[in-house]
Every structure is written in structure tokens, then in C-alpha cells.
Amino acid sequence: MAPRLNLVPDLDSLSPEAKQVLDDYIAKTGGEYFQIAQTVDHPFRQKGTDAHHEWVSQFVRVLGLSPGLLKAWLDKDWYIVRESLISKKDPQLAELVGLVVAFALECPYCIAWHSAASRFEGAEDSIVAKVHAYDDNRDAFDERVLAVFDYSRKIALHAFKVTDQDVYNLRRWYTDPEIAELTELAAHMSALSKFFSALDVEIW
């Protein structure tokens, strides 16, 4: 199936405003986006090829339809995964939360991206693999990480089912400001998956 919107054909075709947003983001982040992008696995698009780049760049090519949206999303994403209280405490966990959410929502693009980003943050392949079915591998994670995973998955699937007890449990390890940012981390990752699914831009 084709995307429901006409994506920007390639990064060179971004509008001047969107190009400036992307250039500013690359300068701010040291080009981390493209470092991770080159390592994202795809079942048949070989890394380093135009086909792989076309696929992995679609995040920018759809958001780049609106420079304001692209800037808002990139700024928020960078804060959540690199500058938030949660990410500063445990940057690897921030990406693993993205992976938990991706598996919960069955978003292939998100699974591939957050697997690569988790490895970028030092997660071993064995840990990334166990996140897929972490209910069957709960002994591989400590109690704090499991509480974060469970909370994040509930937000992704049924946020209305989050309970007072869920938040109380997190207070064993996190302050209220940290829990607020953890909640936004899971919600932000969920939003990307739903955005892509609605517009059918998960090209495989």
C-alpha cells in the first residue's frame, strides 16, 4: 500500500524552511539521527543503499510536509530521549521504552528504529531481543525497569486503565517530575506509531 499523503520525495526536496529545521537539528544533535539511521535493520532493504535510505528517512519526509510540525516534533523528541530527567538518569531505558511501546502497537518502523537506537545507547542484542516478549523474560530485568515497561505499555494500549497504584509503584524509584516525563515519553512514542499507522507510511 502507498502512503496516504504525498511524502517529500527525498531530503533534498524539503522546502527551504524544512531544510533549515533539519540542518539546525543536525547541528544541535551532532548528526545522531543519521548515525542511528544507518544501522536500522530492514528485512530486505540493505543498509547503505538508496532503498534503505528512502525507507528510514520517511520520518522526516512526512513531517517535513509542515516545517512547523517537523520542528515541534524534533525538538520534543530530542528533549524526551536526550535532555529529560529520565533520559539523563538512564538514556538506554528511554530507548527501551520506545521499543516496548513499538512492540505493543506493532509498529514495524518503530521497532526497527528503537532497536537500533537502543543498541546505539549500549543495549546488547540479547536485551533488545528480550524486550520483544519481556513478559516471558522478566528475570532479565530488574523490578524498576519492569515497572517502567508495564506502565509504558499500558499507556500505549489503554492509557485510561492506568491506576493510582501504577503511579504509586513508580514513586519507589522516581520523583513526580520524573514520572511526568516518563508518562510523556511513553505517550510521545505511542503518538509517532499512531501517526505513521494512520497515514500508512510504514513501508516494508
mmCIF file of C-alpha atoms in Angstrom:
data_model
loop_
_atom_site.group_PDB
_atom_site.id
_atom_site.type_symbol
_atom_site.label_atom_id
_atom_site.label_comp_id
_atom_site.label_asym_id
_atom_site.label_seq_id
_atom_site.Cartn_x
_atom_site.Cartn_y
_atom_site.Cartn_z
ATOM 1 C CA MET A 1 0.000 0.000 0.000
ATOM 2 C CA ALA A 2 1.162 3.537 -0.742
ATOM 3 C CA PRO A 3 1.288 6.286 1.870
ATOM 4 C CA ARG A 4 -1.948 8.255 2.123
ATOM 5 C CA LEU A 5 -0.082 11.543 1.694
ATOM 6 C CA ASN A 6 2.417 12.555 -0.955
ATOM 7 C CA LEU A 7 5.638 12.459 1.042
ATOM 8 C CA VAL A 8 8.509 14.778 0.206
ATOM 9 C CA PRO A 9 10.371 12.685 -2.427
ATOM 10 C CA ASP A 10 13.758 12.940 -0.706
ATOM 11 C CA LEU A 11 15.565 15.084 1.847
ATOM 12 C CA ASP A 12 16.994 17.307 -0.883
ATOM 13 C CA SER A 13 13.420 18.189 -1.880
ATOM 14 C CA LEU A 14 12.447 19.583 1.521
ATOM 15 C CA SER A 15 11.251 23.169 1.468
ATOM 16 C CA PRO A 16 13.860 25.789 2.465
ATOM 17 C CA GLU A 17 12.103 26.183 5.816
ATOM 18 C CA ALA A 18 12.091 22.440 6.494
ATOM 19 C CA LYS A 19 15.728 22.134 5.379
ATOM 20 C CA GLN A 20 16.688 24.825 7.869
ATOM 21 C CA VAL A 21 14.850 22.976 10.632
ATOM 22 C CA LEU A 22 16.654 19.752 9.775
ATOM 23 C CA ASP A 23 20.046 21.471 9.470
ATOM 24 C CA ASP A 24 19.576 23.134 12.853
ATOM 25 C CA TYR A 25 18.581 19.801 14.380
ATOM 26 C CA ILE A 26 21.627 18.027 12.923
ATOM 27 C CA ALA A 27 23.909 20.770 14.224
ATOM 28 C CA LYS A 28 22.314 20.575 17.674
ATOM 29 C CA THR A 29 22.481 16.790 17.913
ATOM 30 C CA GLY A 30 25.791 16.136 16.210
ATOM 31 C CA GLY A 31 24.112 14.200 13.418
ATOM 32 C CA GLU A 32 22.949 11.456 15.757
ATOM 33 C CA TYR A 33 19.786 10.841 13.733
ATOM 34 C CA PHE A 34 21.782 9.774 10.681
ATOM 35 C CA GLN A 35 24.247 7.753 12.746
ATOM 36 C CA ILE A 36 21.363 5.664 14.056
ATOM 37 C CA ALA A 37 19.534 5.631 10.708
ATOM 38 C CA GLN A 38 22.448 3.880 9.004
ATOM 39 C CA THR A 39 22.200 0.961 11.467
ATOM 40 C CA VAL A 40 18.444 0.346 11.335
ATOM 41 C CA ASP A 41 17.625 -3.177 10.165
ATOM 42 C CA HIS A 42 15.131 -3.870 7.392
ATOM 43 C CA PRO A 43 14.084 -7.329 6.172
ATOM 44 C CA PHE A 44 15.077 -6.707 2.554
ATOM 45 C CA ARG A 45 16.378 -3.127 2.155
ATOM 46 C CA GLN A 46 20.134 -3.438 2.517
ATOM 47 C CA LYS A 47 21.869 -0.866 4.678
ATOM 48 C CA GLY A 48 23.782 1.748 2.731
ATOM 49 C CA THR A 49 21.503 1.569 -0.301
ATOM 50 C CA ASP A 50 19.163 4.210 -1.684
ATOM 51 C CA ALA A 51 16.215 1.926 -0.907
ATOM 52 C CA HIS A 52 17.210 1.740 2.756
ATOM 53 C CA HIS A 53 17.739 5.497 2.989
ATOM 54 C CA GLU A 54 14.360 6.127 1.365
ATOM 55 C CA TRP A 55 12.683 3.939 3.966
ATOM 56 C CA VAL A 56 14.469 5.175 7.061
ATOM 57 C CA SER A 57 14.136 8.854 6.078
ATOM 58 C CA GLN A 58 10.364 8.729 5.774
ATOM 59 C CA PHE A 59 10.043 10.038 9.334
ATOM 60 C CA VAL A 60 11.488 13.352 8.115
ATOM 61 C CA ARG A 61 9.835 13.199 4.700
ATOM 62 C CA VAL A 62 6.306 13.056 6.100
ATOM 63 C CA LEU A 63 6.822 15.511 8.975
ATOM 64 C CA GLY A 64 8.718 17.754 6.553
ATOM 65 C CA LEU A 65 5.468 18.472 4.731
ATOM 66 C CA SER A 66 4.968 21.003 7.533
ATOM 67 C CA PRO A 67 8.168 22.758 8.714
ATOM 68 C CA GLY A 68 6.437 23.834 11.915
ATOM 69 C CA LEU A 69 5.387 20.263 12.683
ATOM 70 C CA LEU A 70 8.861 18.955 11.869
ATOM 71 C CA LYS A 71 10.473 21.456 14.245
ATOM 72 C CA ALA A 72 7.984 20.825 17.039
ATOM 73 C CA TRP A 73 8.409 17.067 16.760
ATOM 74 C CA LEU A 74 12.210 17.072 16.528
ATOM 75 C CA ASP A 75 12.572 19.484 19.435
ATOM 76 C CA LYS A 76 10.255 17.444 21.603
ATOM 77 C CA ASP A 77 11.798 14.127 20.597
ATOM 78 C CA TRP A 78 15.320 15.344 21.396
ATOM 79 C CA TYR A 79 14.229 16.632 24.777
ATOM 80 C CA ILE A 80 12.397 13.428 25.672
ATOM 81 C CA VAL A 81 15.145 10.997 24.678
ATOM 82 C CA ARG A 82 18.260 13.057 25.486
ATOM 83 C CA GLU A 83 17.563 16.002 27.796
ATOM 84 C CA SER A 84 14.720 14.884 30.077
ATOM 85 C CA LEU A 85 15.226 13.828 33.685
ATOM 86 C CA ILE A 86 14.510 10.234 32.713
ATOM 87 C CA SER A 87 16.936 10.123 29.793
ATOM 88 C CA LYS A 88 19.716 11.776 31.800
ATOM 89 C CA LYS A 89 19.282 9.171 34.513
ATOM 90 C CA ASP A 90 19.157 6.235 32.108
ATOM 91 C CA PRO A 91 19.407 7.040 28.359
ATOM 92 C CA GLN A 92 19.274 3.369 27.412
ATOM 93 C CA LEU A 93 15.998 2.910 29.276
ATOM 94 C CA ALA A 94 14.444 5.798 27.356
ATOM 95 C CA GLU A 95 15.036 3.969 24.068
ATOM 96 C CA LEU A 96 13.944 0.631 25.504
ATOM 97 C CA VAL A 97 10.655 2.254 26.491
ATOM 98 C CA GLY A 98 10.273 3.280 22.856
ATOM 99 C CA LEU A 99 10.847 -0.345 21.902
ATOM 100 C CA VAL A 100 8.280 -1.631 24.410
ATOM 101 C CA VAL A 101 5.713 0.787 23.006
ATOM 102 C CA ALA A 102 6.612 -0.152 19.425
ATOM 103 C CA PHE A 103 6.085 -3.856 20.099
ATOM 104 C CA ALA A 104 2.830 -3.159 21.935
ATOM 105 C CA LEU A 105 1.481 -1.181 18.966
ATOM 106 C CA GLU A 106 3.019 -3.496 16.352
ATOM 107 C CA CYS A 107 4.755 -0.661 14.511
ATOM 108 C CA PRO A 108 7.484 -2.221 12.290
ATOM 109 C CA TYR A 109 9.240 1.074 11.564
ATOM 110 C CA CYS A 110 9.257 1.978 15.265
ATOM 111 C CA ILE A 111 10.508 -1.479 16.277
ATOM 112 C CA ALA A 112 13.387 -1.266 13.824
ATOM 113 C CA TRP A 113 14.289 2.285 14.827
ATOM 114 C CA HIS A 114 14.200 1.791 18.598
ATOM 115 C CA SER A 115 16.092 -1.495 18.324
ATOM 116 C CA ALA A 116 18.900 0.400 16.580
ATOM 117 C CA ALA A 117 18.661 3.358 18.969
ATOM 118 C CA SER A 118 18.795 1.035 21.984
ATOM 119 C CA ARG A 119 21.951 -0.564 20.629
ATOM 120 C CA PHE A 120 23.327 2.929 19.988
ATOM 121 C CA GLU A 121 22.851 3.590 23.706
ATOM 122 C CA GLY A 122 24.738 0.416 24.610
ATOM 123 C CA ALA A 123 21.998 -2.199 24.908
ATOM 124 C CA GLU A 124 23.219 -5.666 23.982
ATOM 125 C CA ASP A 125 21.429 -7.571 21.224
ATOM 126 C CA SER A 126 20.249 -10.127 23.788
ATOM 127 C CA ILE A 127 18.469 -7.425 25.817
ATOM 128 C CA VAL A 128 16.876 -5.892 22.724
ATOM 129 C CA ALA A 129 15.605 -9.333 21.727
ATOM 130 C CA LYS A 130 14.156 -9.992 25.192
ATOM 131 C CA VAL A 131 12.173 -6.754 25.194
ATOM 132 C CA HIS A 132 10.000 -8.181 22.410
ATOM 133 C CA ALA A 133 8.398 -10.651 24.803
ATOM 134 C CA TYR A 134 9.549 -9.248 28.100
ATOM 135 C CA ASP A 135 6.682 -10.941 29.946
ATOM 136 C CA ASP A 136 8.455 -14.202 29.134
ATOM 137 C CA ASN A 137 11.824 -12.752 30.121
ATOM 138 C CA ARG A 138 11.028 -10.847 33.286
ATOM 139 C CA ASP A 139 14.020 -12.357 35.069
ATOM 140 C CA ALA A 140 16.267 -10.444 32.626
ATOM 141 C CA PHE A 141 15.161 -7.062 34.019
ATOM 142 C CA ASP A 142 15.141 -5.587 37.488
ATOM 143 C CA GLU A 143 11.976 -4.548 39.283
ATOM 144 C CA ARG A 144 12.364 -0.862 38.429
ATOM 145 C CA VAL A 145 12.713 -1.491 34.698
ATOM 146 C CA LEU A 146 9.762 -3.882 34.679
ATOM 147 C CA ALA A 147 7.596 -1.291 36.414
ATOM 148 C CA VAL A 148 8.561 1.241 33.733
ATOM 149 C CA PHE A 149 7.884 -1.256 30.938
ATOM 150 C CA ASP A 150 4.482 -2.221 32.341
ATOM 151 C CA TYR A 151 3.481 1.409 32.838
ATOM 152 C CA SER A 152 4.618 2.411 29.352
ATOM 153 C CA ARG A 153 2.832 -0.467 27.666
ATOM 154 C CA LYS A 154 -0.374 0.359 29.498
ATOM 155 C CA ILE A 155 -0.152 3.974 28.309
ATOM 156 C CA ALA A 156 0.380 2.792 24.731
ATOM 157 C CA LEU A 157 -2.512 0.345 24.708
ATOM 158 C CA HIS A 158 -5.037 1.553 27.284
ATOM 159 C CA ALA A 159 -3.993 4.798 28.968
ATOM 160 C CA PHE A 160 -7.404 5.055 30.628
ATOM 161 C CA LYS A 161 -6.554 1.888 32.577
ATOM 162 C CA VAL A 162 -3.582 3.465 34.382
ATOM 163 C CA THR A 163 -4.293 3.328 38.114
ATOM 164 C CA ASP A 164 -3.206 5.208 41.219
ATOM 165 C CA GLN A 165 -1.298 2.070 42.171
ATOM 166 C CA ASP A 166 0.694 2.154 38.933
ATOM 167 C CA VAL A 167 1.934 5.647 39.728
ATOM 168 C CA TYR A 168 2.476 4.823 43.409
ATOM 169 C CA ASN A 169 4.705 1.909 42.412
ATOM 170 C CA LEU A 170 6.870 4.185 40.276
ATOM 171 C CA ARG A 171 7.425 6.504 43.237
ATOM 172 C CA ARG A 172 9.703 3.838 44.702
ATOM 173 C CA TRP A 173 12.311 4.966 42.164
ATOM 174 C CA TYR A 174 11.118 8.208 40.593
ATOM 175 C CA THR A 175 10.030 11.680 41.661
ATOM 176 C CA ASP A 176 6.767 13.176 40.417
ATOM 177 C CA PRO A 177 8.594 15.354 37.834
ATOM 178 C CA GLU A 178 10.352 12.225 36.567
ATOM 179 C CA ILE A 179 7.065 10.297 36.395
ATOM 180 C CA ALA A 180 5.516 13.152 34.426
ATOM 181 C CA GLU A 181 8.353 12.934 31.913
ATOM 182 C CA LEU A 182 8.192 9.141 31.814
ATOM 183 C CA THR A 183 4.483 9.403 31.029
ATOM 184 C CA GLU A 184 5.195 11.813 28.197
ATOM 185 C CA LEU A 185 7.993 9.551 26.929
ATOM 186 C CA ALA A 186 5.561 6.641 26.520
ATOM 187 C CA ALA A 187 2.832 8.885 25.105
ATOM 188 C CA HIS A 188 5.254 10.503 22.650
ATOM 189 C CA MET A 189 6.463 7.137 21.371
ATOM 190 C CA SER A 190 2.857 5.976 21.037
ATOM 191 C CA ALA A 191 1.907 9.087 19.098
ATOM 192 C CA LEU A 192 4.586 8.504 16.467
ATOM 193 C CA SER A 193 3.397 4.952 15.886
ATOM 194 C CA LYS A 194 -0.218 6.061 15.546
ATOM 195 C CA PHE A 195 0.733 8.952 13.262
ATOM 196 C CA PHE A 196 2.550 6.584 10.908
ATOM 197 C CA SER A 197 -0.180 3.965 11.008
ATOM 198 C CA ALA A 198 -2.933 6.493 10.234
ATOM 199 C CA LEU A 199 -1.048 7.738 7.166
ATOM 200 C CA ASP A 200 0.191 4.282 6.141
ATOM 201 C CA VAL A 201 3.832 5.344 5.865
ATOM 202 C CA GLU A 202 5.238 2.183 7.419
ATOM 203 C CA ILE A 203 6.697 0.971 4.116
ATOM 204 C CA TRP A 204 8.132 -2.567 4.185
#
